[in-house]
Amino acid sequence: MKRFRQHLLICGGTGCHAAGSADVRTALQNEIKKQGLADEVAVVETGCNGFCAMGPVAVVYPGGTFYVSLTIDDVPELVQEHFLKGRPVERLMYKEPASKDIIPDMKDIPFFAHQQLIALRNRGLLDAESIDEYIARDGYRALAKALTEMSPQDIVNEVKKSGLRGRGGGGFPTGLKWEFCQRTPGEIKYVLCNADEGDPGAFMDRSILEADPHSVIEGMTIAAKAIGAHHGFVYCRAEYPLAIERLKLAIEKATEYGLLGDNILDTGFSFNLQIYQGAGAFVCGEETALMRSIEGKRGMPRPRPPFPAVKGLYDKPTVLNNVETWANVAPIIIKGGDWYASIGTAGSKGTKVFALTGHVNNIGLVEVPMGTSLRTIIYDIGGGMPKKHRKFKAVQLGGPSGGCVPEQYLDLPCDYEEIIKAGAIMGSGGMIVMDDSTCMVDMARFFMEFVQDESCGKCTPCREGTRRMLQILEKICEGRGEMSDLDLLEELAAMIKDSALCGLGQTGPNPVLSTLRYFRDEYVAHIVDKKCPARTCVNLIEFRVDEALCKKCGQCFKACPVGAISWEKKQPAKIDLTKCIKCKTCIENCKFDAIV
């Protein structure tokens, strides 16, 4: 490989692509060539760096200088100053939101400094389309070890020893699942990867596939050796075109290098891998529905047992894990199960990737040891609330199947057991932070609407029960609720949890139950007082200026798109309801909550 004086690694993940990283990369390459540095400085497009809120981002090695929010206009200055004169450009570096301190090096930025990377170990460090770069970072070493030094039972034992649990939501012990399938007799078995990531706000799997597709291929091939499978599928939603493109290229390259396909590494073991593109139905994240979809049937769950380890794809023994789980396998084989089990808590080993989003400064992907507190993730890594006048209210964990955890649980250790005790679930790792401008009744309505839309309709409790719950929540948000509705919501939730066919239905009521548990006073305010304390539900807002709270700043007047607000200096604003379109722009721009 050609050697360069410096490497500029620019993020090529979907988030940075959307922010214009491809154009910035091209401009950098052109400027470096123009300055005669093409033989000294290499520009490499990597997979997702994880710090999505700051995109496009880039890091320069050696040194690790980290640049954020790059534009084409920044390129000439960046190349001349940093690469020609050796003077890093301060104004393009990361600035800590609270202290406003400039932090030059990536390793010192709190967003990165508090993380421990295993599944995301290669993020932002290699060209996702280069198998050579993956191999240079110990890629496929675990596969070679598994194929040449370990028996199938040795592999299973090592994974069992690690304590790795499925990262897709269920948290079932991975090694145990593999052992069940290994012991099931059968000539034909399958290994599947669930990349049908559908939780709102979650993008962990997409990021890994875009940044490090070989880590998933390697993990699946090791599992294939363990259970005796020779064919596998990656089930990925078609909404992830970049992930599919890079995964497809990775499969081609791995096959070309003799690391996939027939007679891998001349060991006599063969494993072929295909990509199956899903249409984006949330229910296909459920394992039996996913398998029916691959078979060309409508993606609907079926009752279990028999479990997929006995009767899965095409009724053959099958192991299915999600993207993050597969990405953990190779380090476990190389470093050993004991090493992995030394990280985390008693019941939850290793690390967990969270998609941190919502009302938080540093939005992006976060990988931390199991047991890390919510406070550390949200404040130390996430940088806290972006608006100074807003306070933390709750964090939604586990997507539509999860729950909302309030402020008193900020020191909750994030592991499978503790999160369930708080009324949520780990899920695939979605973490949506909400400040006090969020209406928890409306939040519950949003997730119930999602569950209702995505219900496959096969079982009555989910199909009809979630629809009835949604109707009640809409009624409360519109100011037509009755106190008896709360009892009915809890009764319906209990019935659905007990009788729905699959995990989607069984966990669908969780957001409603958790908000009723922790924010019941908000439901009561909607029903009894006909008020929405967070001023989200339009029917329950008067759109009147409270003169006692108004600071006479005129921000609402300046922001109103239809001229419905009158204001003069040192006078409180007034809203003309005959002109007001109730768009809530005034509420969003008032820092003093004076619009009621």
XYZ file of C-alpha atoms in Angstrom:
596
model
C 0.000 0.000 0.000
C 1.219 3.493 -0.818
C 2.435 5.527 2.163
C 1.290 9.114 2.771
C 2.503 11.817 5.131
C -1.013 12.472 6.379
C -4.460 10.914 6.049
C -7.678 12.916 6.128
C -10.553 10.581 6.969
C -13.872 12.136 6.002
C -17.103 10.513 7.133
C -19.157 9.001 4.312
C -22.096 7.792 6.406
C -25.655 8.641 5.425
C -25.872 11.540 7.893
C -22.742 13.244 6.588
C -23.717 12.443 3.005
C -26.978 14.279 3.593
C -24.966 17.238 4.927
C -22.826 17.365 1.764
C -19.755 15.277 2.642
C -19.422 13.888 -0.899
C -19.004 17.387 -2.333
C -16.569 18.343 0.441
C -14.527 15.191 -0.220
C -14.301 15.980 -3.944
C -13.325 19.585 -3.187
C -10.621 18.350 -0.785
C -9.196 15.961 -3.352
C -9.122 18.701 -5.994
C -7.546 21.269 -3.671
C -4.895 18.831 -2.436
C -4.019 18.010 -6.037
C -3.970 21.724 -6.907
C -1.524 22.409 -4.062
C 0.785 19.597 -5.213
C 0.064 17.421 -2.173
C -1.505 14.444 -3.896
C 1.473 12.194 -3.082
C 1.634 13.358 0.534
C -1.962 13.612 1.751
C -4.582 10.904 1.240
C -8.289 11.668 1.449
C -10.213 8.576 2.547
C -13.977 8.310 2.776
C -14.872 6.172 5.788
C -18.122 4.762 7.063
C -20.185 6.527 9.699
C -18.051 8.265 12.328
C -20.987 8.320 14.735
C -21.016 12.056 15.520
C -23.890 12.701 13.133
C -24.989 16.053 14.569
C -21.688 17.664 13.543
C -21.489 16.408 9.953
C -19.710 16.547 7.655
C -16.882 15.570 10.006
C -13.261 14.649 9.277
C -10.221 13.636 11.286
C -6.569 14.099 10.316
C -3.913 11.527 11.225
C -1.326 11.536 12.645
C -2.461 13.778 15.435
C -6.205 13.135 15.423
C -7.303 16.717 14.736
C -11.063 16.672 14.405
C -12.998 19.020 12.126
C -16.769 19.499 12.156
C -19.506 20.980 9.954
C -17.206 21.299 6.940
C -18.349 23.064 3.797
C -16.856 23.425 0.340
C -15.942 27.029 1.191
C -13.767 25.804 4.095
C -11.626 23.578 1.885
C -8.996 26.033 0.492
C -8.236 27.412 3.962
C -8.120 23.936 5.511
C -5.690 22.573 2.920
C -3.408 25.610 2.927
C -3.283 26.057 6.681
C -3.240 22.475 7.923
C -1.494 20.543 5.180
C 0.805 23.200 3.691
C 1.657 25.323 6.734
C 1.074 22.817 9.501
C -1.351 25.082 11.339
C -4.658 23.360 12.258
C -7.690 25.565 11.643
C -9.177 26.396 15.020
C -12.471 27.775 13.781
C -13.369 24.428 12.198
C -12.743 22.417 15.356
C -15.327 21.133 17.795
C -16.556 23.639 20.352
C -17.956 22.317 23.621
C -21.582 23.562 23.832
C -21.556 24.487 27.524
C -18.061 25.897 28.075
C -17.484 27.035 24.462
C -13.967 25.583 24.789
C -12.358 24.481 21.530
C -11.189 20.850 21.613
C -8.745 20.029 18.788
C -8.249 16.276 19.207
C -10.949 13.723 18.635
C -9.887 11.609 21.614
C -10.427 14.546 23.993
C -13.973 15.348 22.855
C -16.368 14.078 25.544
C -18.626 12.482 22.931
C -15.782 10.077 22.063
C -13.760 10.036 25.286
C -16.403 8.239 27.359
C -17.082 5.491 24.845
C -15.659 1.971 24.616
C -15.795 0.545 21.113
C -16.189 -3.129 20.291
C -19.003 -3.381 17.742
C -18.036 0.048 16.375
C -14.286 -0.616 16.662
C -13.552 0.362 13.054
C -15.877 3.320 12.734
C -14.314 6.264 10.988
C -10.975 4.468 10.711
C -11.140 2.638 7.420
C -12.502 2.780 3.928
C -15.624 0.636 4.199
C -15.207 -0.445 0.582
C -11.657 -1.757 1.074
C -11.254 -5.305 2.341
C -7.488 -4.718 2.587
C -8.015 -2.012 5.199
C -10.304 -4.323 7.187
C -7.708 -7.094 7.049
C -5.011 -4.620 8.113
C -6.999 -4.027 11.298
C -7.100 -7.734 12.221
C -10.099 -8.399 10.014
C -10.830 -12.082 9.313
C -8.216 -13.154 11.866
C -11.021 -14.477 14.071
C -12.472 -16.407 11.143
C -9.096 -17.984 10.408
C -8.784 -18.987 14.045
C -12.315 -20.400 14.149
C -11.824 -22.434 10.973
C -8.329 -23.756 11.639
C -7.953 -23.979 15.418
C -11.445 -24.394 16.894
C -14.111 -27.056 16.753
C -17.771 -26.028 16.394
C -18.262 -26.717 20.098
C -15.193 -24.595 20.980
C -16.783 -21.651 19.144
C -20.111 -22.090 20.902
C -18.398 -22.430 24.282
C -16.398 -19.231 23.743
C -19.512 -17.256 22.822
C -21.414 -18.730 25.784
C -18.531 -17.801 28.084
C -18.630 -14.210 26.813
C -22.209 -13.730 28.008
C -23.109 -11.993 24.742
C -26.873 -11.483 24.469
C -28.780 -10.646 21.305
C -28.656 -6.911 20.691
C -31.843 -6.827 18.629
C -34.133 -6.376 21.594
C -34.878 -9.779 23.127
C -31.527 -10.131 24.861
C -31.486 -13.939 24.527
C -28.045 -15.494 25.207
C -26.348 -15.795 21.827
C -24.187 -18.825 22.597
C -27.180 -20.736 23.925
C -29.152 -19.983 20.783
C -26.267 -21.256 18.651
C -26.001 -24.407 20.772
C -29.708 -25.190 20.356
C -29.322 -24.955 16.591
C -26.055 -26.878 16.599
C -27.709 -29.788 18.416
C -30.722 -29.847 16.128
C -30.172 -32.551 13.502
C -30.399 -31.517 9.863
C -28.371 -31.421 6.672
C -29.497 -27.891 5.810
C -29.265 -25.010 8.277
C -29.262 -21.237 7.869
C -27.575 -18.218 9.430
C -29.518 -14.963 9.153
C -28.745 -11.331 9.911
C -31.615 -9.089 10.908
C -30.838 -5.663 9.426
C -34.490 -4.638 9.276
C -33.968 -1.744 11.662
C -37.314 -0.017 12.060
C -37.427 1.796 15.402
C -37.962 5.565 15.007
C -34.650 7.294 15.707
C -32.530 4.115 15.531
C -29.669 3.814 13.046
C -27.113 1.541 14.723
C -27.380 -1.311 12.234
C -27.296 0.962 9.211
C -24.188 2.647 10.537
C -22.319 -0.635 11.112
C -23.223 -1.956 7.672
C -22.132 1.288 6.046
C -18.906 1.592 8.054
C -17.789 -1.975 8.659
C -19.706 -4.558 6.602
C -16.931 -7.172 6.822
C -17.369 -7.381 10.612
C -20.914 -8.686 10.046
C -19.846 -11.126 7.337
C -17.057 -12.456 9.556
C -19.358 -12.944 12.545
C -21.962 -14.768 10.462
C -19.371 -17.074 8.881
C -18.003 -18.011 12.306
C -21.543 -18.871 13.446
C -22.061 -20.922 10.292
C -19.042 -23.030 11.196
C -20.383 -23.430 14.739
C -23.812 -24.728 13.737
C -22.915 -26.430 10.461
C -24.671 -24.035 8.065
C -23.563 -23.355 4.508
C -25.967 -20.627 3.499
C -27.056 -17.334 4.960
C -29.049 -14.184 4.300
C -28.723 -10.583 5.392
C -32.254 -9.201 5.565
C -31.859 -5.459 5.043
C -34.551 -2.911 4.343
C -34.370 -1.346 0.895
C -34.458 2.075 2.582
C -30.736 1.596 3.314
C -29.231 1.858 -0.199
C -25.703 2.804 0.923
C -25.588 -0.051 3.429
C -26.764 -2.512 0.775
C -24.257 -1.204 -1.756
C -21.320 -1.561 0.637
C -22.474 -4.931 1.929
C -22.841 -6.217 -1.615
C -19.310 -5.056 -2.438
C -17.975 -6.593 0.776
C -19.539 -9.981 -0.065
C -17.995 -9.858 -3.542
C -14.553 -8.971 -2.170
C -14.674 -11.564 0.626
C -15.611 -14.214 -1.923
C -12.813 -13.066 -4.233
C -10.300 -13.312 -1.354
C -11.427 -16.827 -0.444
C -12.974 -15.681 2.841
C -16.517 -16.519 1.809
C -18.040 -19.016 -0.573
C -16.621 -22.475 -1.318
C -13.656 -23.986 0.528
C -12.901 -20.944 2.686
C -9.167 -20.587 3.403
C -8.698 -24.102 1.955
C -10.321 -25.601 5.033
C -13.036 -27.439 3.145
C -15.723 -25.342 4.825
C -18.151 -23.449 2.577
C -20.564 -20.639 3.376
C -22.468 -18.511 0.870
C -24.178 -15.278 1.755
C -26.974 -13.380 0.030
C -28.704 -10.066 0.631
C -32.506 -10.015 0.804
C -34.055 -6.556 0.566
C -37.135 -6.016 2.715
C -39.868 -3.525 1.944
C -39.596 -1.743 5.290
C -42.467 -3.317 7.260
C -41.719 -2.949 10.973
C -43.187 -6.364 11.770
C -40.465 -8.013 9.660
C -38.050 -7.196 12.462
C -39.795 -10.071 14.288
C -37.771 -13.184 13.495
C -40.511 -15.498 12.237
C -42.052 -12.733 10.099
C -38.603 -11.998 8.662
C -38.182 -15.641 7.678
C -41.588 -15.785 6.008
C -40.631 -12.654 4.063
C -37.416 -14.276 2.771
C -39.502 -17.263 1.688
C -41.483 -14.896 -0.517
C -44.567 -14.898 1.682
C -46.275 -12.050 3.484
C -44.175 -11.058 6.504
C -46.328 -12.193 9.407
C -45.252 -13.813 12.681
C -46.193 -17.331 13.685
C -46.667 -18.815 17.147
C -43.618 -20.302 18.883
C -42.565 -23.030 19.729
C -41.150 -24.463 17.600
C -38.399 -21.871 17.787
C -36.277 -21.001 14.739
C -33.306 -22.954 16.114
C -35.428 -26.036 15.459
C -37.760 -24.902 12.674
C -36.837 -21.617 11.038
C -36.257 -20.508 7.456
C -37.869 -22.997 5.066
C -38.626 -25.023 8.218
C -34.905 -25.720 8.681
C -32.854 -25.041 11.840
C -31.850 -21.379 11.750
C -29.827 -18.914 13.807
C -30.821 -15.271 13.527
C -29.044 -12.344 15.163
C -29.002 -8.649 14.422
C -26.173 -6.577 12.933
C -24.704 -5.371 16.230
C -24.621 -8.890 17.657
C -22.707 -10.209 14.640
C -20.233 -7.311 14.875
C -19.312 -8.450 18.415
C -18.416 -12.019 17.464
C -14.940 -11.577 15.935
C -13.422 -9.721 18.946
C -14.811 -12.419 21.247
C -13.113 -15.162 19.227
C -9.803 -13.264 19.130
C -9.679 -11.973 22.712
C -11.739 -14.680 24.383
C -15.059 -14.931 26.151
C -13.548 -14.072 29.529
C -12.297 -10.737 28.207
C -15.752 -9.820 26.899
C -17.455 -10.995 30.093
C -15.161 -8.738 32.144
C -16.985 -5.717 30.673
C -20.471 -4.755 31.807
C -22.652 -5.923 34.673
C -23.449 -9.279 36.259
C -26.316 -10.067 33.889
C -25.434 -7.920 30.886
C -21.962 -8.344 29.456
C -19.974 -6.288 26.982
C -21.005 -2.984 25.479
C -24.179 -1.606 23.914
C -24.614 0.783 21.014
C -27.257 3.464 21.460
C -28.636 5.871 18.871
C -28.709 9.048 20.956
C -31.132 11.601 19.558
C -33.830 14.107 20.487
C -33.305 17.155 22.722
C -29.572 16.681 23.298
C -26.539 18.558 22.016
C -24.482 15.673 20.668
C -26.671 13.483 18.500
C -25.056 10.326 17.206
C -24.055 6.744 17.874
C -22.748 5.903 21.316
C -21.154 2.621 22.431
C -20.657 2.235 26.167
C -20.112 -0.620 28.614
C -23.295 -2.185 29.911
C -24.160 -0.535 33.214
C -23.226 2.990 32.148
C -25.734 5.411 33.643
C -28.267 7.387 31.632
C -26.760 10.549 33.102
C -23.325 9.729 31.677
C -24.782 9.036 28.233
C -27.059 12.066 28.102
C -24.877 14.672 29.828
C -21.213 13.577 29.631
C -21.408 12.126 26.136
C -24.513 13.832 24.792
C -23.625 17.259 26.180
C -27.003 17.819 27.863
C -29.924 19.934 26.718
C -29.320 22.257 23.736
C -31.675 24.972 25.024
C -30.575 26.505 28.314
C -34.094 27.393 29.374
C -35.282 23.812 28.957
C -34.946 21.005 31.496
C -34.587 17.286 31.021
C -37.951 15.557 31.275
C -37.598 11.940 30.147
C -35.789 9.561 27.848
C -37.583 7.096 25.631
C -35.753 3.776 25.537
C -36.346 0.831 23.240
C -38.356 2.429 20.445
C -42.105 1.825 20.056
C -41.829 -1.251 22.259
C -40.024 0.620 25.022
C -40.998 3.170 27.603
C -40.361 6.682 28.871
C -38.044 6.939 31.863
C -38.243 10.150 33.949
C -35.603 12.324 35.598
C -35.431 10.383 38.871
C -33.910 7.473 36.925
C -31.031 9.444 35.393
C -28.560 7.407 37.445
C -30.095 4.155 36.267
C -27.405 1.727 35.012
C -28.198 0.806 31.418
C -28.449 -2.944 31.298
C -31.226 -5.353 30.414
C -32.411 -5.969 33.957
C -32.418 -2.403 35.324
C -34.123 -0.879 32.299
C -36.980 -3.392 32.552
C -37.429 -2.518 36.228
C -37.906 1.118 35.207
C -40.717 0.172 32.815
C -38.814 0.282 29.515
C -36.756 -2.198 27.504
C -33.297 -2.117 25.965
C -34.734 -2.829 22.522
C -32.260 -2.349 19.733
C -30.825 0.760 21.418
C -32.974 3.726 20.464
C -32.564 6.534 23.007
C -34.700 9.647 22.468
C -34.099 12.466 24.941
C -37.026 14.789 25.688
C -37.020 18.164 27.433
C -39.906 19.787 29.270
C -41.483 21.042 26.041
C -42.557 17.464 25.272
C -46.127 16.381 25.983
C -46.006 12.830 27.300
C -49.613 12.122 26.318
C -48.860 13.159 22.761
C -45.665 11.086 22.855
C -47.675 8.019 23.861
C -50.154 8.814 21.067
C -47.308 9.047 18.547
C -45.885 5.634 19.415
C -49.332 4.034 19.519
C -50.051 5.451 16.069
C -46.769 3.890 14.885
C -47.665 0.491 16.362
C -51.159 0.654 14.874
C -49.790 1.552 11.426
C -47.232 -1.253 11.553
C -49.505 -3.967 12.989
C -49.696 -6.807 10.463
C -53.301 -7.408 11.505
C -52.955 -11.155 12.026
C -54.069 -11.246 15.661
C -57.117 -9.417 17.016
C -55.560 -8.071 20.259
C -52.918 -6.141 18.337
C -55.043 -5.162 15.348
C -58.132 -3.993 17.260
C -56.687 -3.343 20.719
C -54.009 -0.887 19.595
C -56.558 0.869 17.357
C -58.893 1.366 20.337
C -56.010 2.641 22.487
C -55.041 5.097 19.762
C -58.603 6.399 19.542
C -58.655 7.044 23.282
C -55.303 8.842 23.210
C -56.436 11.034 20.313
C -59.579 11.855 22.248
C -57.544 12.934 25.296
C -55.164 15.050 23.180
C -58.157 16.792 21.615
C -59.585 17.681 25.033
C -62.484 15.225 24.953
C -61.070 12.721 27.426
C -62.749 11.357 30.549
C -61.097 9.996 33.680
C -62.567 6.555 32.962
C -60.440 6.516 29.806
C -57.328 5.999 31.921
C -58.718 2.805 33.431
C -59.743 1.637 29.980
C -56.254 2.297 28.607
C -54.691 0.197 31.356
C -57.238 -2.585 30.878
C -56.639 -2.713 27.127
C -52.866 -2.593 27.607
C -52.937 -5.582 29.956
C -55.120 -7.558 27.566
C -52.880 -6.845 24.553
C -49.686 -7.687 26.432
C -51.136 -11.021 27.530
C -52.706 -12.128 24.270
C -50.952 -10.595 21.246
C -49.168 -13.084 19.015
C -45.719 -11.486 18.699
C -43.376 -9.048 20.381
C -44.699 -6.048 18.460
C -48.176 -6.423 19.956
C -47.033 -7.621 23.358
C -44.800 -4.593 23.884
C -46.838 -2.044 21.932
C -48.647 -0.659 25.019
C -45.361 -0.001 26.874
C -45.086 3.731 26.007
C -48.638 4.279 27.242
C -48.107 2.324 30.451
C -44.816 4.051 31.267
C -46.263 7.530 30.715
C -49.303 6.654 32.809
C -46.945 5.412 35.522
C -44.674 8.456 35.628
C -46.679 11.303 34.074
C -50.255 10.582 35.120
C -50.675 14.208 36.188
C -50.314 15.244 32.543
C -53.165 12.924 31.537
C -55.271 14.413 34.336
C -54.423 17.965 33.211
C -55.605 17.131 29.688
C -58.825 15.553 30.937
C -59.833 17.621 33.963
C -58.176 21.012 33.412
C -58.396 20.885 29.613
C -54.754 22.017 29.557
C -51.657 20.650 27.878
C -48.826 21.592 30.284
C -46.211 21.248 27.540
C -48.356 23.297 25.123
C -48.177 20.675 22.394
C -51.820 19.659 21.918
C -53.284 22.487 19.815
C -56.880 22.071 20.984
C -55.775 22.687 24.565
C -53.806 25.889 23.963
C -55.515 29.297 24.288
C -52.913 31.122 22.190
C -52.937 34.018 24.608
C -49.977 36.023 25.958
C -49.651 35.809 29.724
C -48.583 39.381 30.521
C -47.109 38.331 33.865
C -44.649 36.043 32.065
C -44.060 38.161 28.951
C -40.654 39.899 28.925
C -41.717 42.219 26.096
C -38.850 41.012 23.877
C -40.941 40.807 20.705
C -39.532 37.422 19.578
C -43.012 35.995 19.048
C -43.983 39.052 16.993
C -40.906 38.659 14.778
C -41.452 34.935 14.277
C -45.202 34.896 13.532
C -45.583 33.928 9.835
C -49.063 35.476 9.385
C -48.767 38.760 11.296
C -51.231 37.697 13.970
C -49.133 39.191 16.809
C -48.875 42.890 17.604
C -46.059 44.260 19.763
C -44.373 47.564 20.656
C -41.178 48.158 22.584
C -41.586 47.740 26.351
C -45.147 46.473 25.802
C -46.421 42.874 26.086
C -47.355 41.195 22.813
C -50.945 40.457 21.850
C -52.307 37.690 19.612
C -55.193 38.308 17.197
C -57.056 34.994 17.216
C -58.909 35.899 14.015
C -55.552 35.789 12.185
C -53.777 33.088 14.225
C -53.336 29.763 12.401
C -52.152 27.946 15.567
C -48.825 26.918 14.038
C -47.101 27.253 17.445
C -44.187 29.249 15.977
C -44.701 31.832 18.732
C -44.471 29.109 21.402
C -41.269 27.727 19.918
C -39.676 31.195 19.898
C -40.732 32.346 23.358
C -38.073 31.522 25.951
C -40.336 32.506 28.826
C -43.319 30.206 28.192
C -45.548 33.299 28.025
C -47.856 31.907 25.311
C -50.526 29.828 27.046
